[in-house]
PDB file of C-alpha atoms in Angstrom:
ATOM      1  CA  GLY C   1      -8.077  11.335  -4.517  1.00 80.00           C
ATOM      2  CA  ILE C   2     -10.938   9.029  -3.754  1.00 91.00           C
ATOM      3  CA  GLN C   3     -12.322   9.137  -0.213  1.00 95.00           C
ATOM      4  CA  VAL C   4     -12.319   5.663   1.350  1.00 97.00           C
ATOM      5  CA  GLU C   5     -14.174   4.615   4.478  1.00 97.00           C
ATOM      6  CA  GLN C   6     -13.567   1.217   6.031  1.00 98.00           C
ATOM      7  CA  SER C   7     -15.653  -0.384   8.723  1.00 97.00           C
ATOM      8  CA  PRO C   8     -15.442  -1.500  11.386  1.00 98.00           C
ATOM      9  CA  PRO C   9     -12.175   0.154  12.448  1.00 97.00           C
ATOM     10  CA  ASP C  10     -11.421  -2.692  14.843  1.00 97.00           C
ATOM     11  CA  LEU C  11     -12.645  -6.267  14.935  1.00 97.00           C
ATOM     12  CA  ILE C  12     -11.958  -8.942  17.546  1.00 97.00           C
ATOM     13  CA  LEU C  13     -12.792 -12.505  16.586  1.00 96.00           C
ATOM     14  CA  GLN C  14     -12.647 -15.876  18.217  1.00 97.00           C
ATOM     15  CA  GLU C  15     -10.762 -18.421  16.136  1.00 98.00           C
ATOM     16  CA  GLY C  16     -13.174 -20.148  13.764  1.00 98.00           C
ATOM     17  CA  ALA C  17     -15.567 -17.216  13.477  1.00 98.00           C
ATOM     18  CA  ASN C  18     -16.654 -15.573  10.218  1.00 98.00           C
ATOM     19  CA  SER C  19     -16.586 -11.845   9.529  1.00 97.00           C
ATOM     20  CA  THR C  20     -17.288  -9.194   6.912  1.00 98.00           C
ATOM     21  CA  LEU C  21     -15.236  -6.041   6.348  1.00 98.00           C
ATOM     22  CA  ARG C  22     -16.729  -3.178   4.370  1.00 98.00           C
ATOM     23  CA  CYS C  23     -15.162  -0.517   2.155  1.00 98.00           C
ATOM     24  CA  ASN C  24     -17.134   2.472   0.840  1.00 98.00           C
ATOM     25  CA  PHE C  25     -15.598   4.817  -1.711  1.00 97.00           C
ATOM     26  CA  SER C  26     -16.616   8.228  -2.967  1.00 95.00           C
ATOM     27  CA  ASP C  27     -16.122   8.022  -6.724  1.00 92.00           C
ATOM     28  CA  SER C  28     -16.365   5.654  -9.647  1.00 90.00           C
ATOM     29  CA  VAL C  29     -13.302   3.437  -9.897  1.00 90.00           C
ATOM     30  CA  ASN C  30     -11.415   1.437 -12.486  1.00 89.00           C
ATOM     31  CA  ASN C  31     -10.190  -1.173 -10.053  1.00 92.00           C
ATOM     32  CA  LEU C  32      -9.824  -1.992  -6.383  1.00 95.00           C
ATOM     33  CA  GLN C  33      -7.313  -3.947  -4.353  1.00 97.00           C
ATOM     34  CA  TRP C  34      -7.544  -5.535  -0.921  1.00 98.00           C
ATOM     35  CA  PHE C  35      -4.369  -5.960   1.153  1.00 98.00           C
ATOM     36  CA  HIS C  36      -3.413  -7.579   4.429  1.00 98.00           C
ATOM     37  CA  GLN C  37      -0.630  -5.799   6.307  1.00 97.00           C
ATOM     38  CA  ASN C  38       1.302  -8.291   8.398  1.00 91.00           C
ATOM     39  CA  PRO C  39       2.931  -7.494  11.760  1.00 87.00           C
ATOM     40  CA  TRP C  40       6.200  -6.653   9.989  1.00 88.00           C
ATOM     41  CA  GLY C  41       4.478  -4.012   7.890  1.00 91.00           C
ATOM     42  CA  GLN C  42       4.448  -5.669   4.498  1.00 91.00           C
ATOM     43  CA  LEU C  43       1.327  -5.311   2.384  1.00 96.00           C
ATOM     44  CA  ILE C  44       0.226  -8.661   1.019  1.00 96.00           C
ATOM     45  CA  ASN C  45      -2.047  -8.699  -2.033  1.00 96.00           C
ATOM     46  CA  LEU C  46      -5.348 -10.415  -1.371  1.00 97.00           C
ATOM     47  CA  PHE C  47      -7.576  -9.436  -4.284  1.00 97.00           C
ATOM     48  CA  TYR C  48      -7.558  -7.334  -7.412  1.00 95.00           C
ATOM     49  CA  ILE C  49     -11.282  -6.909  -7.908  1.00 94.00           C
ATOM     50  CA  PRO C  50     -12.763  -4.014  -9.904  1.00 91.00           C
ATOM     51  CA  SER C  51     -16.152  -5.735  -9.916  1.00 93.00           C
ATOM     52  CA  GLY C  52     -17.819  -9.037  -9.176  1.00 96.00           C
ATOM     53  CA  THR C  53     -16.834 -11.728  -6.715  1.00 97.00           C
ATOM     54  CA  LYS C  54     -13.590 -13.636  -6.235  1.00 97.00           C
ATOM     55  CA  GLN C  55     -12.590 -16.343  -3.802  1.00 97.00           C
ATOM     56  CA  ASN C  56      -9.212 -17.446  -2.527  1.00 96.00           C
ATOM     57  CA  GLY C  57      -9.353 -20.176   0.088  1.00 97.00           C
ATOM     58  CA  ARG C  58     -11.094 -18.894   3.199  1.00 97.00           C
ATOM     59  CA  LEU C  59     -11.233 -15.357   1.849  1.00 98.00           C
ATOM     60  CA  SER C  60     -13.609 -13.919  -0.692  1.00 98.00           C
ATOM     61  CA  ALA C  61     -14.361 -10.416  -1.929  1.00 98.00           C
ATOM     62  CA  THR C  62     -17.202  -8.707  -3.705  1.00 98.00           C
ATOM     63  CA  THR C  63     -17.115  -5.292  -5.363  1.00 97.00           C
ATOM     64  CA  VAL C  64     -20.280  -3.507  -6.490  1.00 96.00           C
ATOM     65  CA  ALA C  65     -18.757  -0.617  -8.391  1.00 93.00           C
ATOM     66  CA  THR C  66     -22.101   0.965  -9.322  1.00 94.00           C
ATOM     67  CA  GLU C  67     -22.929   1.310  -5.609  1.00 96.00           C
ATOM     68  CA  ARG C  68     -19.372   2.234  -4.624  1.00 96.00           C
ATOM     69  CA  TYR C  69     -18.579  -0.445  -2.092  1.00 97.00           C
ATOM     70  CA  SER C  70     -16.579  -3.600  -1.639  1.00 98.00           C
ATOM     71  CA  LEU C  71     -16.775  -6.374   0.949  1.00 98.00           C
ATOM     72  CA  LEU C  72     -14.131  -8.763   2.223  1.00 98.00           C
ATOM     73  CA  TYR C  73     -15.297 -12.002   3.836  1.00 98.00           C
ATOM     74  CA  ILE C  74     -13.134 -14.020   6.190  1.00 98.00           C
ATOM     75  CA  SER C  75     -14.439 -17.468   7.017  1.00 97.00           C
ATOM     76  CA  SER C  76     -13.195 -19.835   9.724  1.00 98.00           C
ATOM     77  CA  SER C  77     -10.750 -17.215  10.954  1.00 97.00           C
ATOM     78  CA  GLN C  78      -7.300 -18.246  12.174  1.00 97.00           C
ATOM     79  CA  THR C  79      -4.799 -16.416  14.364  1.00 96.00           C
ATOM     80  CA  THR C  80      -2.658 -15.837  11.287  1.00 95.00           C
ATOM     81  CA  ASP C  81      -5.471 -13.689   9.862  1.00 96.00           C
ATOM     82  CA  SER C  82      -4.673 -11.022  12.451  1.00 96.00           C
ATOM     83  CA  GLY C  83      -3.415  -7.728  11.093  1.00 96.00           C
ATOM     84  CA  VAL C  84      -4.683  -4.677   9.285  1.00 98.00           C
ATOM     85  CA  TYR C  85      -6.817  -5.023   6.158  1.00 98.00           C
ATOM     86  CA  PHE C  86      -6.757  -2.193   3.633  1.00 98.00           C
ATOM     87  CA  CYS C  87      -9.055  -1.456   0.758  1.00 97.00           C
ATOM     88  CA  ALA C  88      -7.538   0.647  -2.039  1.00 97.00           C
ATOM     89  CA  PRO C  89      -9.578   1.706  -5.046  1.00 96.00           C
ATOM     90  CA  CYS C  90      -8.191   3.656  -7.964  1.00 91.00           C
ATOM     91  CA  ARG C  91      -9.443   5.589 -10.964  1.00 85.00           C
ATOM     92  CA  ASN C  92      -7.893   5.554 -14.410  1.00 79.00           C
ATOM     93  CA  ASP C  93      -4.855   7.442 -13.100  1.00 79.00           C
ATOM     94  CA  TYR C  94      -3.636   4.160 -11.523  1.00 81.00           C
ATOM     95  CA  LYS C  95      -3.182   5.799  -8.105  1.00 88.00           C
ATOM     96  CA  LEU C  96      -4.390   3.774  -5.165  1.00 93.00           C
ATOM     97  CA  SER C  97      -6.304   5.609  -2.440  1.00 95.00           C
ATOM     98  CA  PHE C  98      -6.095   3.856   0.919  1.00 96.00           C
ATOM     99  CA  GLY C  99      -8.586   3.881   3.747  1.00 91.00           C
ATOM    100  CA  ALA C 100      -7.548   3.841   7.404  1.00 95.00           C
ATOM    101  CA  GLY C 101      -7.888   0.073   7.478  1.00 97.00           C
ATOM    102  CA  THR C 102      -9.644  -2.465   9.689  1.00 98.00           C
ATOM    103  CA  THR C 103      -7.531  -3.963  12.466  1.00 97.00           C
ATOM    104  CA  VAL C 104      -8.460  -7.618  12.957  1.00 97.00           C
ATOM    105  CA  THR C 105      -7.443  -9.564  16.038  1.00 97.00           C
ATOM    106  CA  VAL C 106      -8.170 -13.290  16.066  1.00 97.00           C
ATOM    107  CA  ARG C 107      -7.958 -14.928  19.484  1.00 97.00           C
ATOM    108  CA  ALA C 108      -7.174 -18.621  19.979  1.00 95.00           C
TER     109      ALA C 108
ATOM    110  CA  GLU W   1       8.351 -15.772  -7.113  1.00 66.00           C
ATOM    111  CA  ALA W   2       9.175 -12.216  -8.221  1.00 84.00           C
ATOM    112  CA  GLU W   3       9.180  -9.641  -5.446  1.00 94.00           C
ATOM    113  CA  VAL W   4       9.836  -5.963  -4.931  1.00 97.00           C
ATOM    114  CA  ALA W   5      13.100  -5.505  -3.033  1.00 97.00           C
ATOM    115  CA  GLN W   6      13.803  -2.631  -0.639  1.00 98.00           C
ATOM    116  CA  SER W   7      16.760  -1.681   1.507  1.00 98.00           C
ATOM    117  CA  PRO W   8      17.507  -0.975   4.217  1.00 98.00           C
ATOM    118  CA  ARG W   9      14.664  -2.563   6.164  1.00 97.00           C
ATOM    119  CA  TYR W  10      15.266  -0.295   9.147  1.00 97.00           C
ATOM    120  CA  LYS W  11      16.992   3.065   9.446  1.00 98.00           C
ATOM    121  CA  ILE W  12      17.604   5.188  12.528  1.00 98.00           C
ATOM    122  CA  THR W  13      18.976   8.648  11.951  1.00 97.00           C
ATOM    123  CA  GLU W  14      19.292  11.942  13.736  1.00 97.00           C
ATOM    124  CA  LYS W  15      17.429  15.076  12.804  1.00 97.00           C
ATOM    125  CA  SER W  16      19.127  17.067  10.010  1.00 97.00           C
ATOM    126  CA  GLN W  17      20.976  14.051   8.620  1.00 98.00           C
ATOM    127  CA  ALA W  18      20.495  12.721   5.089  1.00 98.00           C
ATOM    128  CA  VAL W  19      18.917   9.321   4.428  1.00 98.00           C
ATOM    129  CA  ALA W  20      18.362   7.300   1.261  1.00 98.00           C
ATOM    130  CA  PHE W  21      16.149   4.333   0.480  1.00 98.00           C
ATOM    131  CA  TRP W  22      16.488   1.946  -2.434  1.00 98.00           C
ATOM    132  CA  CYS W  23      13.857  -0.019  -4.353  1.00 98.00           C
ATOM    133  CA  ASP W  24      14.156  -2.673  -7.058  1.00 97.00           C
ATOM    134  CA  PRO W  25      10.775  -3.403  -8.684  1.00 97.00           C
ATOM    135  CA  ILE W  26       9.557  -6.676 -10.127  1.00 96.00           C
ATOM    136  CA  SER W  27      11.295  -7.336 -13.437  1.00 94.00           C
ATOM    137  CA  GLY W  28       9.329  -5.923 -16.350  1.00 92.00           C
ATOM    138  CA  HIS W  29       7.261  -3.524 -14.253  1.00 94.00           C
ATOM    139  CA  ALA W  30       7.327  -0.115 -15.897  1.00 93.00           C
ATOM    140  CA  THR W  31       5.508   1.770 -13.150  1.00 94.00           C
ATOM    141  CA  LEU W  32       7.080   2.369  -9.750  1.00 96.00           C
ATOM    142  CA  TYR W  33       5.527   4.079  -6.725  1.00 97.00           C
ATOM    143  CA  TRP W  34       6.857   5.386  -3.411  1.00 98.00           C
ATOM    144  CA  TYR W  35       4.410   5.628  -0.512  1.00 97.00           C
ATOM    145  CA  ARG W  36       4.736   6.885   3.047  1.00 98.00           C
ATOM    146  CA  GLN W  37       2.755   5.283   5.844  1.00 97.00           C
ATOM    147  CA  ILE W  38       2.467   7.015   9.192  1.00 96.00           C
ATOM    148  CA  LEU W  39       1.657   4.751  12.143  1.00 93.00           C
ATOM    149  CA  GLY W  40      -2.074   4.083  12.350  1.00 92.00           C
ATOM    150  CA  GLN W  41      -2.865   5.364   8.865  1.00 94.00           C
ATOM    151  CA  GLY W  42      -3.033   4.003   5.339  1.00 96.00           C
ATOM    152  CA  PRO W  43      -0.183   4.570   2.861  1.00 97.00           C
ATOM    153  CA  GLU W  44      -0.079   7.844   0.933  1.00 96.00           C
ATOM    154  CA  LEU W  45       1.485   8.203  -2.486  1.00 95.00           C
ATOM    155  CA  LEU W  46       4.627  10.352  -2.634  1.00 97.00           C
ATOM    156  CA  VAL W  47       5.789   9.861  -6.218  1.00 97.00           C
ATOM    157  CA  GLN W  48       4.920   7.761  -9.266  1.00 95.00           C
ATOM    158  CA  PHE W  49       7.312   6.886 -12.105  1.00 96.00           C
ATOM    159  CA  GLN W  50       6.546   5.547 -15.556  1.00 94.00           C
ATOM    160  CA  ASP W  51       9.865   4.104 -16.736  1.00 94.00           C
ATOM    161  CA  GLU W  52      12.373   6.856 -15.867  1.00 95.00           C
ATOM    162  CA  SER W  53       9.856   9.721 -15.947  1.00 95.00           C
ATOM    163  CA  VAL W  54       8.013  11.207 -13.003  1.00 95.00           C
ATOM    164  CA  VAL W  55       4.258  10.968 -13.602  1.00 93.00           C
ATOM    165  CA  ASP W  56       3.123  12.502 -10.321  1.00 93.00           C
ATOM    166  CA  ASP W  57       5.117  14.021  -7.475  1.00 95.00           C
ATOM    167  CA  SER W  58       2.453  16.423  -6.259  1.00 94.00           C
ATOM    168  CA  GLN W  59       2.567  15.010  -2.693  1.00 94.00           C
ATOM    169  CA  LEU W  60       6.363  14.900  -2.462  1.00 96.00           C
ATOM    170  CA  PRO W  61       7.772  17.592  -0.097  1.00 94.00           C
ATOM    171  CA  LYS W  62      10.279  18.812  -2.650  1.00 93.00           C
ATOM    172  CA  ASP W  63      12.170  21.084  -0.277  1.00 96.00           C
ATOM    173  CA  ARG W  64      13.662  18.033   1.389  1.00 97.00           C
ATOM    174  CA  PHE W  65      12.637  14.926  -0.583  1.00 98.00           C
ATOM    175  CA  SER W  66      13.920  13.789  -3.955  1.00 98.00           C
ATOM    176  CA  ALA W  67      13.368  10.654  -6.013  1.00 98.00           C
ATOM    177  CA  GLU W  68      15.013   9.294  -9.098  1.00 97.00           C
ATOM    178  CA  ARG W  69      14.786   6.293 -11.395  1.00 96.00           C
ATOM    179  CA  LEU W  70      17.626   7.014 -13.762  1.00 87.00           C
ATOM    180  CA  LYS W  71      17.584   3.899 -15.942  1.00 90.00           C
ATOM    181  CA  GLY W  72      13.932   3.125 -15.542  1.00 87.00           C
ATOM    182  CA  VAL W  73      14.577   0.141 -13.297  1.00 93.00           C
ATOM    183  CA  ASP W  74      15.555   0.648  -9.647  1.00 97.00           C
ATOM    184  CA  SER W  75      14.829   3.831  -7.747  1.00 98.00           C
ATOM    185  CA  THR W  76      16.184   5.879  -4.848  1.00 98.00           C
ATOM    186  CA  LEU W  77      14.229   8.117  -2.476  1.00 98.00           C
ATOM    187  CA  LYS W  78      16.263  10.648  -0.494  1.00 98.00           C
ATOM    188  CA  ILE W  79      15.467  12.905   2.429  1.00 98.00           C
ATOM    189  CA  GLN W  80      17.793  15.769   3.273  1.00 97.00           C
ATOM    190  CA  PRO W  81      17.624  17.003   5.968  1.00 97.00           C
ATOM    191  CA  ALA W  82      15.486  14.521   7.907  1.00 97.00           C
ATOM    192  CA  GLU W  83      12.975  15.925  10.393  1.00 97.00           C
ATOM    193  CA  LEU W  84      11.250  14.292  13.357  1.00 97.00           C
ATOM    194  CA  GLY W  85       7.962  14.183  11.439  1.00 96.00           C
ATOM    195  CA  ASP W  86       9.527  12.024   8.728  1.00 97.00           C
ATOM    196  CA  SER W  87       9.461   8.975  11.009  1.00 98.00           C
ATOM    197  CA  ALA W  88       7.287   6.509   9.099  1.00 97.00           C
ATOM    198  CA  MET W  89       7.300   3.381   6.934  1.00 97.00           C
ATOM    199  CA  TYR W  90       8.395   4.036   3.357  1.00 98.00           C
ATOM    200  CA  LEU W  91       6.906   1.569   0.917  1.00 98.00           C
ATOM    201  CA  CYS W  92       7.796   0.920  -2.691  1.00 98.00           C
ATOM    202  CA  ALA W  93       5.382  -0.707  -5.130  1.00 97.00           C
ATOM    203  CA  SER W  94       5.449  -1.624  -8.803  1.00 96.00           C
ATOM    204  CA  SER W  95       3.066  -2.635 -11.563  1.00 94.00           C
ATOM    205  CA  PHE W  96       3.192  -3.428 -15.269  1.00 89.00           C
ATOM    206  CA  GLY W  97       1.247  -0.251 -15.962  1.00 80.00           C
ATOM    207  CA  GLY W  98      -1.594   0.307 -18.371  1.00 72.00           C
ATOM    208  CA  ALA W  99      -5.315   0.139 -17.847  1.00 66.00           C
ATOM    209  CA  SER W 100      -5.584  -3.628 -17.587  1.00 67.00           C
ATOM    210  CA  ARG W 101      -2.260  -4.341 -15.876  1.00 75.00           C
ATOM    211  CA  ASN W 102      -2.058  -1.968 -12.960  1.00 85.00           C
ATOM    212  CA  GLU W 103      -2.228  -4.344  -9.999  1.00 93.00           C
ATOM    213  CA  GLN W 104       0.365  -3.014  -7.569  1.00 95.00           C
ATOM    214  CA  PHE W 105       2.761  -5.204  -5.593  1.00 96.00           C
ATOM    215  CA  PHE W 106       4.561  -3.883  -2.526  1.00 97.00           C
ATOM    216  CA  GLY W 107       7.997  -4.420  -1.092  1.00 97.00           C
ATOM    217  CA  PRO W 108       8.704  -5.059   2.614  1.00 96.00           C
ATOM    218  CA  GLY W 109       9.246  -1.349   3.320  1.00 97.00           C
ATOM    219  CA  THR W 110      11.866   0.707   5.131  1.00 97.00           C
ATOM    220  CA  ARG W 111      10.974   1.769   8.651  1.00 97.00           C
ATOM    221  CA  LEU W 112      12.571   5.160   9.365  1.00 98.00           C
ATOM    222  CA  THR W 113      13.037   6.558  12.851  1.00 98.00           C
ATOM    223  CA  VAL W 114      14.302  10.125  13.175  1.00 98.00           C
ATOM    224  CA  LEU W 115      15.697  11.034  16.615  1.00 97.00           C
TER     225      LEU W 115
END
């Protein structure tokens, strides 16, 4: 599978702060998904973004496939943003490869 | 809103017992995936189905794990016998399938504890 490196591994934010999470991957990809894993363990879809930039409320993501990385931006963070964020690229075999995730803690 | 359903949500079992997990994908999704997530790590694919056929089960420990999707809709993952190292979250996901329709959606998972 594709090797995925996410950074930073842990991130502590004060409520209202902005942050950037990075995902590097080892191979060319057909698409890439970002997920938020909530405290109960469910993976929530954030973005399906093989290339370019997308925005959804306070979150946005950019994938530069030719340079093998993707970024997730969180603006005006809230306590509900806490959790683990996973990047998962895949090739044309449709199999997602997950990184170890970035654990985000937002303090009130 | 369509969701992937899984049951049970939690399962506690003793070593050497058999356990089974059930998954019902989003209606119309031809591709179904089972993942295992060990605490502190990202999910890892165990098996992938396209309709009722297994596409990839290369990471499935076949001496003790089995998976089926008999009618191409819902699926069951079984472990027999369970071992201590099987304690993990088991996640099911589904997608329409095909190059332009392969966004995966996950169910709530089954958290397995083997004592």
